[in-house]
Coordinates of C-alpha atoms and ligand atoms in Angstrom, one line a residue:
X1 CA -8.1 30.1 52.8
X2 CA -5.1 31.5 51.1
X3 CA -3.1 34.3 51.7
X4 CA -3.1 37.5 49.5
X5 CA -0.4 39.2 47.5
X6 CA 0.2 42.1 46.1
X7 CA 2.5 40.2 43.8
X8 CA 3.9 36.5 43.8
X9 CA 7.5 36.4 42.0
X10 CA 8.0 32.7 41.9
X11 CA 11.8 31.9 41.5
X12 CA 14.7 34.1 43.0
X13 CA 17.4 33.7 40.4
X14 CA 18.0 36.7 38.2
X15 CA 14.8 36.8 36.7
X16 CA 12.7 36.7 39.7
X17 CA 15.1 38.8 42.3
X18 CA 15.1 42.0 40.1
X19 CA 12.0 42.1 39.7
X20 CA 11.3 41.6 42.9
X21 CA 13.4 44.4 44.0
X22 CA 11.9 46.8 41.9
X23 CA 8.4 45.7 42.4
X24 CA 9.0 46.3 46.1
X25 CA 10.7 49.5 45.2
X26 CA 7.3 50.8 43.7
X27 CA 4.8 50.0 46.8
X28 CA 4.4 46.1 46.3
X29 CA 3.7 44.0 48.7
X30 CA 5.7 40.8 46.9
X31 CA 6.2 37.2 48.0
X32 CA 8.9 35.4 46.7
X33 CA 8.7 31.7 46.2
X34 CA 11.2 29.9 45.8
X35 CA 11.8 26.4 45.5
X36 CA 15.6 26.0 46.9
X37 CA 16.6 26.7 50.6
X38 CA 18.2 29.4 52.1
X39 CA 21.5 29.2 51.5
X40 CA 24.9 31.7 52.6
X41 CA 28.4 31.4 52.1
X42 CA 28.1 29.5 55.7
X43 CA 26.7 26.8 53.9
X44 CA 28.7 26.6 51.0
X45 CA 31.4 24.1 50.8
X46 CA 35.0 24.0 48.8
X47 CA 34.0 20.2 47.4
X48 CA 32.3 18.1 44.3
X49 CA 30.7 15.9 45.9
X50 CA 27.7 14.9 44.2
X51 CA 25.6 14.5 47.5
X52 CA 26.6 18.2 48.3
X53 CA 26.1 19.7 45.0
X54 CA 22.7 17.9 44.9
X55 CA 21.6 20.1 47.6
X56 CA 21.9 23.3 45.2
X57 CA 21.6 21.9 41.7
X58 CA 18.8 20.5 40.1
X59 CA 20.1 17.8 36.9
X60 CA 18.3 16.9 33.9
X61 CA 19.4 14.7 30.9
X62 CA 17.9 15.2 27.6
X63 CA 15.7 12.7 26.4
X64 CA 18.2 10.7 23.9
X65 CA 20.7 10.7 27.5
X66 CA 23.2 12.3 25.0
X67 CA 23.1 15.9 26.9
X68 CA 23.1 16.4 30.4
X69 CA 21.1 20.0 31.9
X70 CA 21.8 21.8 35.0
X71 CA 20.0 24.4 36.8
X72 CA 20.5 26.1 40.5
X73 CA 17.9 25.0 42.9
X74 CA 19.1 28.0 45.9
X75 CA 17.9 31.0 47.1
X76 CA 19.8 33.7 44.5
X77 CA 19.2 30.6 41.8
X78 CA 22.2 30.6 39.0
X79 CA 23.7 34.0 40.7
X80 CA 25.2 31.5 43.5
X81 CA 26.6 28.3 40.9
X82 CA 27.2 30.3 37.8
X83 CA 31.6 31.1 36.9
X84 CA 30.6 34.2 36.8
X85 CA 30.9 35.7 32.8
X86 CA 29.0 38.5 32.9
X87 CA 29.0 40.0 29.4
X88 CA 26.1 42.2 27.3
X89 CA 25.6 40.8 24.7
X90 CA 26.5 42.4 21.2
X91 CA 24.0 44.2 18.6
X92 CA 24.0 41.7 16.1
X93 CA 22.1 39.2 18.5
X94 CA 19.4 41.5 18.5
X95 CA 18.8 41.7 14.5
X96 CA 19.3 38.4 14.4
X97 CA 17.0 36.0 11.9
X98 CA 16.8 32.3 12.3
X99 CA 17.6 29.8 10.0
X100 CA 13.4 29.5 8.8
X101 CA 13.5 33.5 8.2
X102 CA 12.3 34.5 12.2
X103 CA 13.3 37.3 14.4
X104 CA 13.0 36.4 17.7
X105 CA 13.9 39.6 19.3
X106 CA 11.0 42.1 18.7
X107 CA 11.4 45.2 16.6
X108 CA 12.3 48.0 18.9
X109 CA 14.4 45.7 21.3
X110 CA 17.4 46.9 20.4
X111 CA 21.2 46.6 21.8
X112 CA 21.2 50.3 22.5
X113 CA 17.9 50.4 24.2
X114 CA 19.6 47.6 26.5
X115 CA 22.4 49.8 27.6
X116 CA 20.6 51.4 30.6
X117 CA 19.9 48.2 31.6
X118 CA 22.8 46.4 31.7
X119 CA 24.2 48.8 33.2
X120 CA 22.0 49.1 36.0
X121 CA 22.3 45.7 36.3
X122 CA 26.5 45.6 36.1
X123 CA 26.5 48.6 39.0
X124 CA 23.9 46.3 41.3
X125 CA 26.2 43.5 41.2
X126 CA 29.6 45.1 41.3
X127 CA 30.8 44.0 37.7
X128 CA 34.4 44.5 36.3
X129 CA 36.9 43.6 33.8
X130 CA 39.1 41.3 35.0
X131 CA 42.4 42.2 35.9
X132 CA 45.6 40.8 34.1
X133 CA 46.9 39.5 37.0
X134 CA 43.5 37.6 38.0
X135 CA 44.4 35.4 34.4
X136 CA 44.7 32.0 35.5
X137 CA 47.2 29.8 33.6
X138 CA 44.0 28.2 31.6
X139 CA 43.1 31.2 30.2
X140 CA 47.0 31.9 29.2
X141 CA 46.6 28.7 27.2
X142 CA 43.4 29.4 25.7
X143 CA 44.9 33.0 24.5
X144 CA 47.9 31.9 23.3
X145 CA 45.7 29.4 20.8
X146 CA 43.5 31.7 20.0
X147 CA 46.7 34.7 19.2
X148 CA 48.7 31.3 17.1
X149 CA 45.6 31.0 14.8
X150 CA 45.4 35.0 14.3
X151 CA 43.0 36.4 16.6
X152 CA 42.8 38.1 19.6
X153 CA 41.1 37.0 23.0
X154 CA 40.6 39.5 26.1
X155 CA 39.6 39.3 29.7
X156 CA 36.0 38.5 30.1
X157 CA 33.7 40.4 33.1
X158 CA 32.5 39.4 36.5
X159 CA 30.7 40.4 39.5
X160 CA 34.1 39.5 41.7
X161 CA 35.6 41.5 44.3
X162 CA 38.3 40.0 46.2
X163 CA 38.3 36.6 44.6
X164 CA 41.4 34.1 45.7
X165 CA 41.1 31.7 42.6
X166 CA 40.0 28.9 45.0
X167 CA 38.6 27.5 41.8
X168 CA 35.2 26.3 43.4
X169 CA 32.8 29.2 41.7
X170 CA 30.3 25.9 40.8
X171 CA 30.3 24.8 44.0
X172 CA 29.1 28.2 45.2
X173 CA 31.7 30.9 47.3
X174 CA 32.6 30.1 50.8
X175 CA 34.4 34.1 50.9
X176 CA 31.5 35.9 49.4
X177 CA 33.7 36.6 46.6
X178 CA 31.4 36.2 43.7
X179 CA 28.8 38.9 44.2
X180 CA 25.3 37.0 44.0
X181 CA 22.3 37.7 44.1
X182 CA 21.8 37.2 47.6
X183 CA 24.0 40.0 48.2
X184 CA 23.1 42.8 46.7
X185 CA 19.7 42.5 44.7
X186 CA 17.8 39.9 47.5
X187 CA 18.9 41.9 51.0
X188 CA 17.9 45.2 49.3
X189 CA 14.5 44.1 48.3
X190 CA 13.7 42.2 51.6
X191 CA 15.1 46.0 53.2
X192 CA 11.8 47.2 51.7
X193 CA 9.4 44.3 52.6
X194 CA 9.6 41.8 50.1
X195 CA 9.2 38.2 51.6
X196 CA 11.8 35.2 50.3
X197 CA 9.9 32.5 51.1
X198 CA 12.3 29.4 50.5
X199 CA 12.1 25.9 50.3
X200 CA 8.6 26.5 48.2
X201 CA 8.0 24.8 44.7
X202 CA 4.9 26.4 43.2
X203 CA 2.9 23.4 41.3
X204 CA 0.1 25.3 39.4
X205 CA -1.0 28.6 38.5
X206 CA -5.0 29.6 38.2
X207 CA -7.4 32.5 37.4
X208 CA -8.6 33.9 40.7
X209 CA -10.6 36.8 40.4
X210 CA -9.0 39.2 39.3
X211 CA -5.8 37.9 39.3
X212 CA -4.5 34.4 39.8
X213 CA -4.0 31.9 42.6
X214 CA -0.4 30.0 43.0
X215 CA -0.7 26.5 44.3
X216 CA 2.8 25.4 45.9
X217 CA 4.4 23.3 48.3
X218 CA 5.9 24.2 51.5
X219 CA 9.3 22.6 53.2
X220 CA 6.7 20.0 54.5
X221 CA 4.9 19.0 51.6
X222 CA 1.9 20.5 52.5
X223 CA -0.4 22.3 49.9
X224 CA -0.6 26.0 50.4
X225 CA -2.1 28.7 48.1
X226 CA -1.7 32.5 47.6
X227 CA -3.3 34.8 45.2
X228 CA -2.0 38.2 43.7
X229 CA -3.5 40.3 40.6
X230 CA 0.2 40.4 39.5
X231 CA 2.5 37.2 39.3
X232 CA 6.0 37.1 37.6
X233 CA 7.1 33.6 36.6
X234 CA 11.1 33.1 36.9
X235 CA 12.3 29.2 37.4
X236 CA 14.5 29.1 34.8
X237 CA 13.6 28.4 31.3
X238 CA 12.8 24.7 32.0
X239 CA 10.6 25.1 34.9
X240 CA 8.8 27.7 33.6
X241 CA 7.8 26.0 30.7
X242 CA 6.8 22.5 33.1
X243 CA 4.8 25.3 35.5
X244 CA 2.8 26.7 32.8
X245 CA 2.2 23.3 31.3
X246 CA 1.1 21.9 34.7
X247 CA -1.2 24.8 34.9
X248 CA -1.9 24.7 31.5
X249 CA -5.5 22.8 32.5
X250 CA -6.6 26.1 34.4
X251 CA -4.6 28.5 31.7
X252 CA -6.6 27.5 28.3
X253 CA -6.3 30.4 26.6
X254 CA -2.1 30.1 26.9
X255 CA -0.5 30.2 23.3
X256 CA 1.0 26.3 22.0
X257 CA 4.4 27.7 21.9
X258 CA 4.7 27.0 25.9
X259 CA 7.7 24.8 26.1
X260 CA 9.4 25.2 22.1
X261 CA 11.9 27.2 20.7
X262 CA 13.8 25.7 23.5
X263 CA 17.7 26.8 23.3
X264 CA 20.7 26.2 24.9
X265 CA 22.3 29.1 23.5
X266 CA 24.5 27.3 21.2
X267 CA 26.5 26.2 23.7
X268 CA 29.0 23.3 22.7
X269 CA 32.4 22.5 24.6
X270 CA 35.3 19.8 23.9
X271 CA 38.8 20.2 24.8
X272 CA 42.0 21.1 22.8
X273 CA 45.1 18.7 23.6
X274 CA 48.7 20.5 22.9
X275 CA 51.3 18.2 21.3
X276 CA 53.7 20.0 23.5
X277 CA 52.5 22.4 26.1
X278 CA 53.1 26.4 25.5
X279 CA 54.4 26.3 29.2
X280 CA 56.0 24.0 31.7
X281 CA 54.9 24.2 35.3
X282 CA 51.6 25.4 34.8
X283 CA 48.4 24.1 36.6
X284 CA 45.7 24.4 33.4
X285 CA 43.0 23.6 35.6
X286 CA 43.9 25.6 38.5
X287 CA 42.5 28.8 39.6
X288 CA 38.8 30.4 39.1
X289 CA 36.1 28.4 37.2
X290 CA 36.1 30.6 34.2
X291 CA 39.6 31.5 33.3
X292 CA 38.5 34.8 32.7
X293 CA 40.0 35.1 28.9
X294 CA 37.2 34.9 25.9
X295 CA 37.4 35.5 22.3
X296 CA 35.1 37.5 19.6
X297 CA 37.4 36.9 16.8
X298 CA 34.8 34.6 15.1
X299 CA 31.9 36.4 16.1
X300 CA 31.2 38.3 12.7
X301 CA 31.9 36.0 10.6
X302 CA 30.6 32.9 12.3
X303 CA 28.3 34.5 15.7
X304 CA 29.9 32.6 18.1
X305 CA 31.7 33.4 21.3
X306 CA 34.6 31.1 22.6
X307 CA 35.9 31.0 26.3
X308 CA 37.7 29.0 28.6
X309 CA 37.7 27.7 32.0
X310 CA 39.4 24.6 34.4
X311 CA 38.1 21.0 34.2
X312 CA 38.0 20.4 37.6
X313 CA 39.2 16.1 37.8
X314 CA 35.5 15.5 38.6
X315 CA 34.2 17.1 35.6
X316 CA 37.3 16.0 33.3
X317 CA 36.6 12.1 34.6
X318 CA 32.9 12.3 33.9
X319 CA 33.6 13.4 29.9
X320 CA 33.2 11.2 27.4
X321 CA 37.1 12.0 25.7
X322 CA 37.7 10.1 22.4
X323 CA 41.5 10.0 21.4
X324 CA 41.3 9.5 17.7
X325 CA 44.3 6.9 16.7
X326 CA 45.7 7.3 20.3
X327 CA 46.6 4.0 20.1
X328 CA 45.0 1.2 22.3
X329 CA 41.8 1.3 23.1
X330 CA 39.9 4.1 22.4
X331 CA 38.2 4.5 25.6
X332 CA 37.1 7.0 28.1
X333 CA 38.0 4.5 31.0
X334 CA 40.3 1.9 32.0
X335 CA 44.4 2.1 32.6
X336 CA 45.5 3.5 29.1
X337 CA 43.2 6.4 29.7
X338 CA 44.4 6.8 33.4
X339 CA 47.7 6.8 32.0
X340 CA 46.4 9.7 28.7
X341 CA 45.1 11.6 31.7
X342 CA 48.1 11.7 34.2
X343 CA 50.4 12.5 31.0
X344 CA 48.3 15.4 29.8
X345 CA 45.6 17.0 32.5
X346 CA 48.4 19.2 34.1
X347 CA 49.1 21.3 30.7
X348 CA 48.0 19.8 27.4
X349 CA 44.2 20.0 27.6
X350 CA 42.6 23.7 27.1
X351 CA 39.1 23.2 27.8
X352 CA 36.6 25.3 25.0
X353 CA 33.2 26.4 25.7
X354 CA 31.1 27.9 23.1
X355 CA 28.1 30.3 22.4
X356 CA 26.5 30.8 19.0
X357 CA 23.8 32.0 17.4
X358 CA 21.2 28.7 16.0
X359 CA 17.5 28.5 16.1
X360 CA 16.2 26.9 19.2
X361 CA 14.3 23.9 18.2
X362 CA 14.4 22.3 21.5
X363 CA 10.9 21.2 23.4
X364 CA 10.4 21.2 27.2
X365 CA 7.6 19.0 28.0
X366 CA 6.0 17.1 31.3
X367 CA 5.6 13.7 32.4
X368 CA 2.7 12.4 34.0
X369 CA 3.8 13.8 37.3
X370 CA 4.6 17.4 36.0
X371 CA 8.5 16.9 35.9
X372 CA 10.2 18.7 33.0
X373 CA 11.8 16.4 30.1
X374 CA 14.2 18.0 27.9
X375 CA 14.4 17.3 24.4
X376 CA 17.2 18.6 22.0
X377 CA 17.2 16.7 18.9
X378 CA 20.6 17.4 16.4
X379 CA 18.4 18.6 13.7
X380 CA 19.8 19.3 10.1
X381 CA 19.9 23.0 11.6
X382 CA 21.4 22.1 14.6
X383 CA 24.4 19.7 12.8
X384 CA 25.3 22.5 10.0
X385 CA 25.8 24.4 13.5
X386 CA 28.2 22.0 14.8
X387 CA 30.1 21.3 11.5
X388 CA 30.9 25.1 11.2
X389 CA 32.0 24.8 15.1
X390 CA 34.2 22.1 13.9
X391 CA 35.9 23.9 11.2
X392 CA 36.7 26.8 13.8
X393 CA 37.8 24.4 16.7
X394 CA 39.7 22.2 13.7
X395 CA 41.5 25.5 12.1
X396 CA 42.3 27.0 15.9
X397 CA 44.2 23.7 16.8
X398 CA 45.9 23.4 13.4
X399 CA 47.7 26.7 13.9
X400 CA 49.0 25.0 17.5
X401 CA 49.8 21.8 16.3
X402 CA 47.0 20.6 18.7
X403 CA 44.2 18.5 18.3
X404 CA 40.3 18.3 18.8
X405 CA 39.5 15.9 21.2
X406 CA 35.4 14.6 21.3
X407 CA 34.1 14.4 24.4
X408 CA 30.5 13.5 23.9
X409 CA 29.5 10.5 21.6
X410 CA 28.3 13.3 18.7
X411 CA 31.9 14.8 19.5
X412 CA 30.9 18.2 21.4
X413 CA 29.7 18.3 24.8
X414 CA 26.1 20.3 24.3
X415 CA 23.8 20.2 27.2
X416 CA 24.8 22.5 29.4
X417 CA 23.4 25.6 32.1
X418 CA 23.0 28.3 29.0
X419 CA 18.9 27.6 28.7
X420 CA 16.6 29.8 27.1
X421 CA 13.9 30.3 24.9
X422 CA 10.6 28.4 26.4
X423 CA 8.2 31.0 27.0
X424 CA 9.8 33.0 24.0
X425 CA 8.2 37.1 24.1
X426 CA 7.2 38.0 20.3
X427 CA 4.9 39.7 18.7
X428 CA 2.1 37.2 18.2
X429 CA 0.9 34.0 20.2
X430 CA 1.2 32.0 17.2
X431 CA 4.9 32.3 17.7
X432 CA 5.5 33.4 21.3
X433 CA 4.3 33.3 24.8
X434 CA 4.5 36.6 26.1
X435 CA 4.5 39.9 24.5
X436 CA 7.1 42.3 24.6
X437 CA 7.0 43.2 27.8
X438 CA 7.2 39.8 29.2
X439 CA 3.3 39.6 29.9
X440 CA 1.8 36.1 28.9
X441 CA -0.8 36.8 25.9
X442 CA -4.2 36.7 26.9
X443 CA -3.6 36.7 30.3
X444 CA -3.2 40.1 32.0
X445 CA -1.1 40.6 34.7
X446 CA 1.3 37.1 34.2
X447 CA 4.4 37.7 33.5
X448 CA 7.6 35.8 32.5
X449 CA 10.7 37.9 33.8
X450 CA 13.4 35.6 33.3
X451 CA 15.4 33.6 30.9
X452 CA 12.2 31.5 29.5
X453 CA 11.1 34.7 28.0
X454 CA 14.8 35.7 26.3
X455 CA 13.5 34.6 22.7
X456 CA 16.7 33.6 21.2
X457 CA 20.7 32.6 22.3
X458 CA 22.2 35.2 23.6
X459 CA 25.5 34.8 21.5
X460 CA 27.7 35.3 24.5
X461 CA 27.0 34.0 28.5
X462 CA 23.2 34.7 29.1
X463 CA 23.1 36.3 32.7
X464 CA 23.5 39.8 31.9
X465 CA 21.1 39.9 29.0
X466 CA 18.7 37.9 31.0
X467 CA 18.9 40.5 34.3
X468 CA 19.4 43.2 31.6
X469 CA 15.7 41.9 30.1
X470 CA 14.1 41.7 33.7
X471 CA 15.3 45.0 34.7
X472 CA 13.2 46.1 31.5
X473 CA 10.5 44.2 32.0
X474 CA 9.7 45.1 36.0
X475 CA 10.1 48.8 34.9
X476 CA 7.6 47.8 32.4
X477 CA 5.3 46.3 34.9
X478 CA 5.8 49.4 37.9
X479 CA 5.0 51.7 35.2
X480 CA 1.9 50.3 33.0
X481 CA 0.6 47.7 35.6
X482 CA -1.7 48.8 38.3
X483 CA -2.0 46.7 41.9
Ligands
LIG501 C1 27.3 25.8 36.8 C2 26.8 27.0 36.1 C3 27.7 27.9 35.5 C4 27.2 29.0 34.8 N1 28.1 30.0 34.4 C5 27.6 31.1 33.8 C6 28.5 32.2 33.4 O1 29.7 32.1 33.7 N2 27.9 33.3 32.8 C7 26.6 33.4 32.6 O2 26.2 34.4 32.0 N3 25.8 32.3 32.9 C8 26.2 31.2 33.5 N4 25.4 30.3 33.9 C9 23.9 30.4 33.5 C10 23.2 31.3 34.4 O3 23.4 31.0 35.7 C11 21.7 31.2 34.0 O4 21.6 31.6 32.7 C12 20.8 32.1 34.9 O5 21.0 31.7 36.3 C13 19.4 31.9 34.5 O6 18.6 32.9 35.2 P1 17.1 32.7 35.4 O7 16.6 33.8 36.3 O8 16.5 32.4 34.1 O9 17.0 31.3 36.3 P2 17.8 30.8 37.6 O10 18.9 31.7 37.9 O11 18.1 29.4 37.3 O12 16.7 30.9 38.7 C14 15.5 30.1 38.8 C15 15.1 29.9 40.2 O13 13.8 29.4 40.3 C16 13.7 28.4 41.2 N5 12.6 27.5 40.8 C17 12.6 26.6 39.8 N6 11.3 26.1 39.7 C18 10.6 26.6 40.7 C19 9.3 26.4 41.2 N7 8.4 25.6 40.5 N8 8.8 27.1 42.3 C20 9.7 28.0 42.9 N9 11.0 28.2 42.5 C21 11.4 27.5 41.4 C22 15.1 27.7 41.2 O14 15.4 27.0 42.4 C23 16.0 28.9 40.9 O15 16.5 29.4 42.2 C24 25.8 29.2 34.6 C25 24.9 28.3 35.2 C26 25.4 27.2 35.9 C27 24.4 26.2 36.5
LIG502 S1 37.5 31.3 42.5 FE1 37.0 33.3 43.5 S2 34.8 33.7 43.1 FE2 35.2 31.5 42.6 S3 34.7 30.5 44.6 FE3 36.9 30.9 44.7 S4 37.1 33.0 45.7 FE4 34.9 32.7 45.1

């Protein structure tokens, strides 16, 4: 027989823990499901080892192999992995239209109606500026390009308190710097009752009743099923898309944009490499993940958002990095590249990671066994994108005497963890999932809380907005949705 809910939140990333929170905060009796394990800072270790990291992170390549996804699969979800850029995102992103003439944000959603929100959100999670001297030399770098071709760049925001620049933010923190979800938004809504129930993967999701019934698996593999008038689907914008598809049998009324409009914000990355360095005896890749500095200098005129960060040797030796006429072979492997690395890692190479504004034509679909397969095609859209990246990142390095180095085989790195977009909200179900409020159209009472239901890039790091949008959606739900 299966259990009953007064609400099944399936997920615990940022999506599903605030609005598990506040749906405990109103009465709720909430489950939490959540696919990862339970995971503290007692866990956590300082190390890139794949068999560790697999433990947390759930890896997906795009369809073509040219992009590589990755998602948090950990009680807290992205909270624990993410570097930590927490930023609203600016007005613009809101009004934007696509390339085909669509607004993805509804009318009324507005930058300043997201105020109260984000800053609910910033408060919850103990979110600052950094300071100057939390600047690791990376982002020194990265400033100093971005001042030499005219602009400005400034220090970025993050939920840290106490950090020591251990530089392992991706590998989740051993000191409980990084203020994740599981400590602050989790612990307060299990204070009130709400159940975390890791170690879960929910498989389908069915009319019961009133309501609906959640199939899912426990730690052992065993079938289990709860029901709930109210359930708020948050597994990231891939698996929300492959669990409303798997249920999509049971769901036939769900609109046939489930799984399009798939983004990953924009997001491209490559690396800069300095003739000469702007400093001796600096460590570019030491200190935290994100090296805190960020740039909006192109953001009017182009809507992107550049940042920096360190390219830890385990991510610098997976990248694919093309030397244009650096002599022999032009390889990303073998002895001349050991020798380009050794010569230049220390502090030539100023990693780039970008956000823009580009219409998501990416598709999430399943495989016969319900697993999600990413595809990203470079559409004509999508390669006007990158050629007006390419006349920024070209025009930056010319002011340095630096060069753009390709480190993908279409030049820019652009899979990424930035994903958004599947289970869009709009204002019709002939081009969205959910309404407004996050509630899937035609079916009352299912919601999508988290970044599936963000209908666009975010322009800058997607967290905030995403929380920002959940915190908006569960007061929604407490205040319009009875039990
Ligand atoms: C390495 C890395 C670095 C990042 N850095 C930044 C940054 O600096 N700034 C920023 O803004 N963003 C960053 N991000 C992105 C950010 O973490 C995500 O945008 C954010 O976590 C998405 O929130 P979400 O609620 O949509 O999903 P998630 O936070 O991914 O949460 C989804 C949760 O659902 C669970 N789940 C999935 N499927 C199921 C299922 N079927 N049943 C039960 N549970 C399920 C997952 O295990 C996960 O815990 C980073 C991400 C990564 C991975
Ligand atoms: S760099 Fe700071 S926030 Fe990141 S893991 Fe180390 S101590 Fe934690």
């Amino acid at each position: 027989m299966a259990e009953t809910r007064d609400a099944v939140v399936i997920g615990s990333g940022f999506g599903g823990s605030i609005a598990a929170l506040r749906l405990a905060e109103s009465g709720r009796d909430v489950l939490v499901l959540e696919w990862g394990g339970r995971n503290t800072a007692k866990d956590f270790r300082q190390s890139w080892d794949p068999r560790y990291l697999q433990t947390l992170y759930t890896a997906v390549p795009s369809s073509d192999y040219e992009a590589l996804f990755r998602y948090a699969r950990t009680l807290g979800g992205g909270s624990v992995l993410f570097s930590g850029m927490m930023l609203r995102s600016p007005s613009e992103v809101f009004e934007w239209v696509d390339e085909t003439g669509y607004k993805p944000w509804p009318d009324g959603i507005t930058r300043s109606l997201m105020s109260p929100y984000y800053e609910k959100v910033e408060k919850m999670m103990s979110v600052s500026q950094a300071r100057w001297d939390e600047v690791p030399a990376g982002g020194t770098f990265f400033a100093a390009l971005i001042q030499a071709a005219g602009k400005k760049a400034d220090r970025g925001r993050f939920p840290y308190v106490g950090c020591v620049q251990c530089g392992f933010c991706e590998a989740a923190c051993i000191y409980d710097a990084k203020k994740s979800l599981i400590l602050n938004y989790i612990p307060a809504a299990e204070g009130l009752g709400a159940e975390f129930r890791t170690s879960c993967k929910a498989m389908t999701i069915k009319t019961e009743g009133a309501g609906y019934r959640v199939t899912y698996r426990d730690p052992f593999g065993t079938t289990k099923e709860v029901d709930a008038p109210l359930v708020c689907i948050a597994c990231n914008a891939v698996e929300d898309a492959a669990l409303l598809l798997r249920s999509a049998p049971y769901l036939d009324k769900l609109s046939d944009q489930v799984g399009r409009n798939f983004t990953n914000s924009g997001d491209l990355a490559w690396l800069w490499l300095l003739k000469k360095p702007f400093y001796e005896n600096m460590a570019i890749w030491r200190g935290r993940t994100n090296a805190v500095m960020q740039t909006y200098g192109w953001w009017r005129s182009h809507l992107i958002h550049m940042h920096t960060g360190s390219t830890p040797p385990g991510i610098f030796g997976g990248l694919d990095v093309r030397r244009r006429g650096g002599g022999s072979p032009d390889l990303s492997w073998g002895l001349d590249h050991k020798h380009f690395a050794f010569e230049v890692y220390r502090n030539r190479l100023v990693p780039c990671q970008l956000s823009g504004m580009v219409k998501g034509e990416g598709t999430v679909r399943i495989d016969g066994t319900g697993r999600a397969i990413i595809d990203l095609p470079v559409t004509p859209v999508f390669q006007a994108y990158m050629d007006k990246v390419r006349r920024v990142a070209e025009e930056i390095a010319a002011a340095s005497d630096a060069e753009v180095l390709d480190v993908a085989p279409r030049g820019f790195e652009r899979g990424g963890a930035h994903l958004q977009g599947t289970c869009r909200i709009g204002a019709s179900p002939d081009a969205a999932v959910c309404d407004p409020y996050g509630e899937v159209f035609n079916y009352k009472g299912l919601f999508v809380t988290d970044g599936g239901s963000v209908p666009s890039g975010t322009g800058v790091n997607p967290s905030l907005t995403i929380s920002a949008n959940a915190e908006r959606i569960a007061e929604y739900i407490v205040g319009n949705v009875k039990s």
